[in-house]
Amino acid sequence: MFVDGRHAAMLSLGWGEDTTRAVYKYLSNQAHTLAMAFHRTAENELYKTDSGGARVVAAFALSFARLALGSSCLHMIDLFPDVELKFHELTIVNLRSEYEKGSIAAHQAVVPPAQARQS
């Protein structure tokens, strides 16, 4: 039982307002939609090769993995600054401009190569 309410209890974890709301929405979304997930999986043909649903899931996975790896690289460079000296300066500048906080979003659109060449 939460005496001051669920939100106050979550804020006491020290995450701050934005992260607390995001975590709650994420976990709430999982709890309320999990039962429908199996229906959506079949409906969107996620297990069929080259289906639209499968491509969206793959694009999200690649985008998220890219964000996680890039951010992790910057974190490791911060922890071990000598590593930065082993790379060309332009590599580090590009890495920082691409992955420093606020410069990339996990939901950033992933454009298929064919569409990217056309635009």
mmCIF file of C-alpha atoms in Angstrom:
data_model
loop_
_atom_site.group_PDB
_atom_site.id
_atom_site.type_symbol
_atom_site.label_atom_id
_atom_site.label_comp_id
_atom_site.label_asym_id
_atom_site.label_seq_id
_atom_site.Cartn_x
_atom_site.Cartn_y
_atom_site.Cartn_z
ATOM 1 C CA MET A 1 0.000 0.000 0.000
ATOM 2 C CA PHE A 2 1.335 3.430 -0.965
ATOM 3 C CA VAL A 3 0.654 5.991 1.786
ATOM 4 C CA ASP A 4 1.524 9.014 -0.354
ATOM 5 C CA GLY A 5 0.553 7.382 -3.641
ATOM 6 C CA ARG A 6 2.328 5.287 -6.240
ATOM 7 C CA HIS A 7 3.883 8.283 -7.995
ATOM 8 C CA ALA A 8 5.410 9.633 -4.768
ATOM 9 C CA ALA A 9 6.785 6.179 -3.964
ATOM 10 C CA MET A 10 8.408 5.964 -7.388
ATOM 11 C CA LEU A 11 9.836 9.479 -7.081
ATOM 12 C CA SER A 12 11.529 8.400 -3.852
ATOM 13 C CA LEU A 13 13.740 6.138 -5.992
ATOM 14 C CA GLY A 14 15.479 9.316 -7.193
ATOM 15 C CA TRP A 15 14.798 8.943 -10.910
ATOM 16 C CA GLY A 16 13.202 12.359 -11.335
ATOM 17 C CA GLU A 17 9.820 13.272 -12.784
ATOM 18 C CA ASP A 18 10.422 12.416 -16.460
ATOM 19 C CA THR A 19 12.077 9.036 -15.887
ATOM 20 C CA THR A 20 9.499 8.066 -13.265
ATOM 21 C CA ARG A 21 6.626 8.791 -15.659
ATOM 22 C CA ALA A 22 8.389 7.000 -18.528
ATOM 23 C CA VAL A 23 9.075 3.864 -16.481
ATOM 24 C CA TYR A 24 5.493 3.754 -15.237
ATOM 25 C CA LYS A 25 4.080 4.191 -18.741
ATOM 26 C CA TYR A 26 6.383 1.489 -20.107
ATOM 27 C CA LEU A 27 5.545 -1.039 -17.379
ATOM 28 C CA SER A 28 1.859 -0.136 -17.481
ATOM 29 C CA ASN A 29 1.820 -0.571 -21.248
ATOM 30 C CA GLN A 30 3.373 -4.021 -20.887
ATOM 31 C CA ALA A 31 0.852 -5.093 -18.258
ATOM 32 C CA HIS A 32 -2.195 -3.805 -20.101
ATOM 33 C CA THR A 33 -1.300 -4.916 -23.614
ATOM 34 C CA LEU A 34 0.542 -8.216 -23.125
ATOM 35 C CA ALA A 35 -2.619 -10.243 -23.647
ATOM 36 C CA MET A 36 -3.170 -8.568 -27.004
ATOM 37 C CA ALA A 37 0.443 -9.031 -28.083
ATOM 38 C CA PHE A 38 -0.111 -12.568 -29.308
ATOM 39 C CA HIS A 39 -3.083 -11.444 -31.393
ATOM 40 C CA ARG A 40 -1.088 -8.545 -32.854
ATOM 41 C CA THR A 41 1.841 -10.841 -33.631
ATOM 42 C CA ALA A 42 -0.339 -13.040 -35.826
ATOM 43 C CA GLU A 43 -2.326 -10.120 -37.243
ATOM 44 C CA ASN A 44 0.825 -8.214 -38.275
ATOM 45 C CA GLU A 45 2.505 -11.334 -39.671
ATOM 46 C CA LEU A 46 5.620 -10.728 -37.574
ATOM 47 C CA TYR A 47 6.985 -14.196 -38.303
ATOM 48 C CA LYS A 48 6.595 -13.978 -42.070
ATOM 49 C CA THR A 49 9.735 -13.082 -43.989
ATOM 50 C CA ASP A 50 9.634 -9.541 -45.401
ATOM 51 C CA SER A 51 6.268 -8.640 -43.865
ATOM 52 C CA GLY A 52 5.781 -4.996 -42.948
ATOM 53 C CA GLY A 53 5.425 -5.850 -39.267
ATOM 54 C CA ALA A 54 8.642 -7.867 -39.247
ATOM 55 C CA ARG A 55 10.503 -5.009 -40.908
ATOM 56 C CA VAL A 56 9.254 -2.497 -38.327
ATOM 57 C CA VAL A 57 10.332 -4.757 -35.455
ATOM 58 C CA ALA A 58 13.744 -5.320 -37.056
ATOM 59 C CA ALA A 59 14.212 -1.592 -37.704
ATOM 60 C CA PHE A 60 13.358 -0.756 -34.098
ATOM 61 C CA ALA A 61 15.744 -3.438 -32.819
ATOM 62 C CA LEU A 62 18.578 -2.119 -34.984
ATOM 63 C CA SER A 63 17.897 1.485 -34.005
ATOM 64 C CA PHE A 64 17.803 0.627 -30.313
ATOM 65 C CA ALA A 65 20.970 -1.513 -30.522
ATOM 66 C CA ARG A 66 22.766 1.302 -32.362
ATOM 67 C CA LEU A 67 21.781 3.782 -29.655
ATOM 68 C CA ALA A 68 22.842 1.416 -26.868
ATOM 69 C CA LEU A 69 26.221 0.611 -28.438
ATOM 70 C CA GLY A 70 27.047 4.218 -29.307
ATOM 71 C CA SER A 71 26.103 5.482 -25.868
ATOM 72 C CA SER A 72 28.077 2.639 -24.293
ATOM 73 C CA CYS A 73 31.156 3.571 -26.305
ATOM 74 C CA LEU A 74 30.979 7.137 -24.998
ATOM 75 C CA HIS A 75 30.512 5.880 -21.452
ATOM 76 C CA MET A 76 33.581 3.634 -21.762
ATOM 77 C CA ILE A 77 35.622 6.549 -23.143
ATOM 78 C CA ASP A 78 34.561 8.627 -20.131
ATOM 79 C CA LEU A 79 35.590 5.801 -17.792
ATOM 80 C CA PHE A 80 38.888 5.138 -19.592
ATOM 81 C CA PRO A 81 40.008 8.429 -21.212
ATOM 82 C CA ASP A 82 43.268 6.930 -22.532
ATOM 83 C CA VAL A 83 41.228 4.909 -25.038
ATOM 84 C CA GLU A 84 40.344 8.132 -26.850
ATOM 85 C CA LEU A 85 44.020 8.619 -27.766
ATOM 86 C CA LYS A 86 44.007 5.375 -29.776
ATOM 87 C CA PHE A 87 41.402 6.699 -32.233
ATOM 88 C CA HIS A 88 41.622 9.358 -34.907
ATOM 89 C CA GLU A 89 40.212 12.660 -33.636
ATOM 90 C CA LEU A 90 37.534 12.718 -36.365
ATOM 91 C CA THR A 91 36.235 9.319 -35.193
ATOM 92 C CA ILE A 92 35.742 10.608 -31.656
ATOM 93 C CA VAL A 93 34.132 13.855 -32.866
ATOM 94 C CA ASN A 94 31.665 11.888 -35.004
ATOM 95 C CA LEU A 95 30.919 9.471 -32.169
ATOM 96 C CA ARG A 96 30.249 12.307 -29.735
ATOM 97 C CA SER A 97 28.109 14.301 -32.177
ATOM 98 C CA GLU A 98 26.022 11.222 -32.970
ATOM 99 C CA TYR A 99 25.496 9.794 -29.483
ATOM 100 C CA GLU A 100 25.897 12.478 -26.837
ATOM 101 C CA LYS A 101 22.778 12.981 -24.751
ATOM 102 C CA GLY A 102 19.953 14.550 -26.697
ATOM 103 C CA SER A 103 21.412 14.135 -30.183
ATOM 104 C CA ILE A 104 19.691 10.834 -31.031
ATOM 105 C CA ALA A 105 16.378 9.338 -29.994
ATOM 106 C CA ALA A 106 15.684 5.656 -29.541
ATOM 107 C CA HIS A 107 12.609 6.059 -31.746
ATOM 108 C CA GLN A 108 14.520 7.841 -34.525
ATOM 109 C CA ALA A 109 13.159 6.843 -37.909
ATOM 110 C CA VAL A 110 15.089 4.152 -39.725
ATOM 111 C CA VAL A 111 14.944 4.707 -43.469
ATOM 112 C CA PRO A 112 15.478 1.655 -45.692
ATOM 113 C CA PRO A 113 18.565 2.067 -47.962
ATOM 114 C CA ALA A 114 16.441 2.230 -51.145
ATOM 115 C CA GLN A 115 14.393 5.149 -49.773
ATOM 116 C CA ALA A 116 17.489 6.888 -48.413
ATOM 117 C CA ARG A 117 19.059 6.921 -51.907
ATOM 118 C CA GLN A 118 15.907 8.431 -53.423
ATOM 119 C CA SER A 119 15.697 11.365 -51.004
#
